Every structure is written in C-alpha cells, then in structure tokens.
Amino acid sequence: MFGVLSVLAELQRELIVANTDDKLASARARGRVGGRRPKPTPDQAELAQQLYDAREKTVQQIADMFNGPRSTVYGHLDREKHRAPPAEEGRRGKALKATGGLLAPWCPS
C-alpha cells in the first residue's frame, strides 16, 4: 500500500511541475516577466532624495517615476530627515524617547 501511495505522490508532483513550466512559458510568450522588481540604483536613490528634499515631487510621484511602490522610496530616503521633533513630556514623549525619536505608533509604557 505504501508503494502505491508513493507512486501516486510522485506522479502528482510531476504533473504540478509540468503545469507550472507550461504556465510560465505561456506567460513569457505574452511578454510577462516574473520575479521581484529591481531595486533602485544608487543614482536613482540619490535623485529621489534630491526631488524629495526640494519638495519638487511627492513620494507617490517619485515612485511612479521609477515604476515602484511608495514603500521602496521611503526605504531609500535619508532616515535622519524623517525623525520626530524633540520628545515632549507625558506618555507620548516617553514613547518617542524610547524609540529614539523615530516616528512610531504610540505604545503604552
């Protein structure tokens, strides 16, 4: 019984691989490419920083320029310029001090 089940599992695996290869070939024939989007080059990241600092473009417009998501643009912007103002007194101030001044959601301490 174990031998029969192992043969069926192997057959199923071969079918899955064959179907996947066929679908990838079909997608390539339609001009689709798979995989992760390429990350911005250092020159593109510098240009994004300059555009953002000069307030010429919004983050969404910069992301559209590079055909990427906003989160990628935010990830490449200089983090020192996105720090919160000095911590205030009170619960919110303590939360900001605990995070080093980074903008973070409030969490009770």
Coordinates of C-alpha atoms in Angstrom, one line a residue:
M1 CA 0.0 0.0 0.0
F2 CA 2.8 2.4 0.9
G3 CA 4.5 1.8 -2.5
V4 CA 1.2 2.6 -4.4
L5 CA 0.8 5.9 -2.4
S6 CA 4.4 6.9 -3.1
V7 CA 4.0 6.3 -6.8
L8 CA 0.8 8.4 -6.9
A9 CA 2.5 11.2 -4.9
E10 CA 5.4 11.2 -7.4
L11 CA 3.0 11.3 -10.4
Q12 CA 1.2 14.2 -8.8
R13 CA 4.5 16.1 -8.2
E14 CA 5.5 15.6 -11.9
L15 CA 2.1 17.0 -13.0
I16 CA 2.5 20.0 -10.8
V17 CA 6.0 20.7 -12.2
A18 CA 4.8 20.2 -15.8
N19 CA 1.8 22.6 -15.3
T20 CA 4.0 25.2 -13.7
D21 CA 6.5 25.1 -16.5
D22 CA 3.7 25.4 -19.1
K23 CA 2.2 28.3 -17.4
L24 CA 5.5 30.2 -17.0
A25 CA 6.2 29.6 -20.7
S26 CA 2.8 30.9 -21.7
A27 CA 3.3 34.0 -19.5
R28 CA 6.7 34.7 -21.1
A29 CA 5.1 34.3 -24.6
R30 CA 2.6 37.0 -23.6
G31 CA 5.5 39.3 -22.5
R32 CA 5.2 38.9 -18.8
V33 CA 8.2 38.6 -16.6
G34 CA 8.2 37.1 -13.1
G35 CA 10.2 37.8 -10.0
R36 CA 10.9 40.7 -7.8
R37 CA 11.1 44.2 -9.2
P38 CA 14.7 45.5 -9.4
K39 CA 15.6 47.9 -6.6
P40 CA 16.7 51.5 -7.4
T41 CA 20.3 52.1 -8.3
P42 CA 22.3 54.4 -6.1
D43 CA 21.9 57.2 -8.7
Q44 CA 18.1 56.7 -8.7
A45 CA 18.0 56.7 -4.9
E46 CA 20.1 60.0 -4.8
L47 CA 17.8 61.6 -7.4
A48 CA 14.7 60.5 -5.4
Q49 CA 16.3 62.1 -2.2
Q50 CA 17.0 65.4 -4.1
L51 CA 13.5 65.6 -5.5
Y52 CA 12.0 64.9 -2.1
D53 CA 14.3 67.4 -0.3
A54 CA 13.5 70.1 -2.8
R55 CA 9.7 69.3 -2.5
E56 CA 9.5 69.2 -6.3
K57 CA 7.6 65.9 -6.2
T58 CA 5.6 63.9 -3.8
V59 CA 6.7 60.4 -2.7
Q60 CA 3.9 58.9 -5.0
Q61 CA 5.2 60.9 -8.0
I62 CA 8.7 59.7 -7.3
A63 CA 7.5 56.1 -7.0
D64 CA 5.7 56.5 -10.3
M65 CA 8.8 57.8 -12.0
F66 CA 10.7 54.6 -11.0
N67 CA 7.8 52.2 -11.5
G68 CA 7.9 51.1 -7.9
P69 CA 5.9 51.3 -4.7
R70 CA 6.0 54.2 -2.3
S71 CA 7.4 51.9 0.4
T72 CA 10.5 51.4 -1.6
V73 CA 11.0 55.2 -2.0
Y74 CA 10.5 55.7 1.7
G75 CA 13.1 52.9 2.4
H76 CA 15.7 54.8 0.4
L77 CA 15.1 58.3 1.8
D78 CA 17.5 59.6 4.4
R79 CA 16.2 58.4 7.7
E80 CA 17.7 61.3 9.7
K81 CA 15.4 63.8 7.9
H82 CA 12.3 61.8 9.0
R83 CA 12.9 61.9 12.7
A84 CA 10.2 63.3 15.0
P85 CA 10.6 66.6 16.8
P86 CA 12.2 66.5 20.2
A87 CA 10.2 64.4 22.6
E88 CA 7.5 66.0 24.6
E89 CA 6.7 65.3 28.2
G90 CA 4.0 62.9 29.0
R91 CA 3.1 59.4 27.8
R92 CA 3.7 60.3 24.1
G93 CA 7.1 61.9 24.9
K94 CA 8.2 58.8 26.7
A95 CA 7.2 56.6 23.8
L96 CA 9.2 58.8 21.4
K97 CA 12.2 58.8 23.6
A98 CA 12.0 55.0 23.8
T99 CA 12.1 54.7 20.0
G100 CA 15.0 57.2 19.7
G101 CA 12.8 59.9 18.2
L102 CA 11.7 57.9 15.2
L103 CA 8.1 58.3 14.2
A104 CA 6.4 55.2 15.6
P105 CA 2.9 54.3 16.6
W106 CA 2.2 55.2 20.2
C107 CA 2.5 52.3 22.6
P108 CA 1.7 52.4 26.2
S109 CA 4.7 52.1 28.5

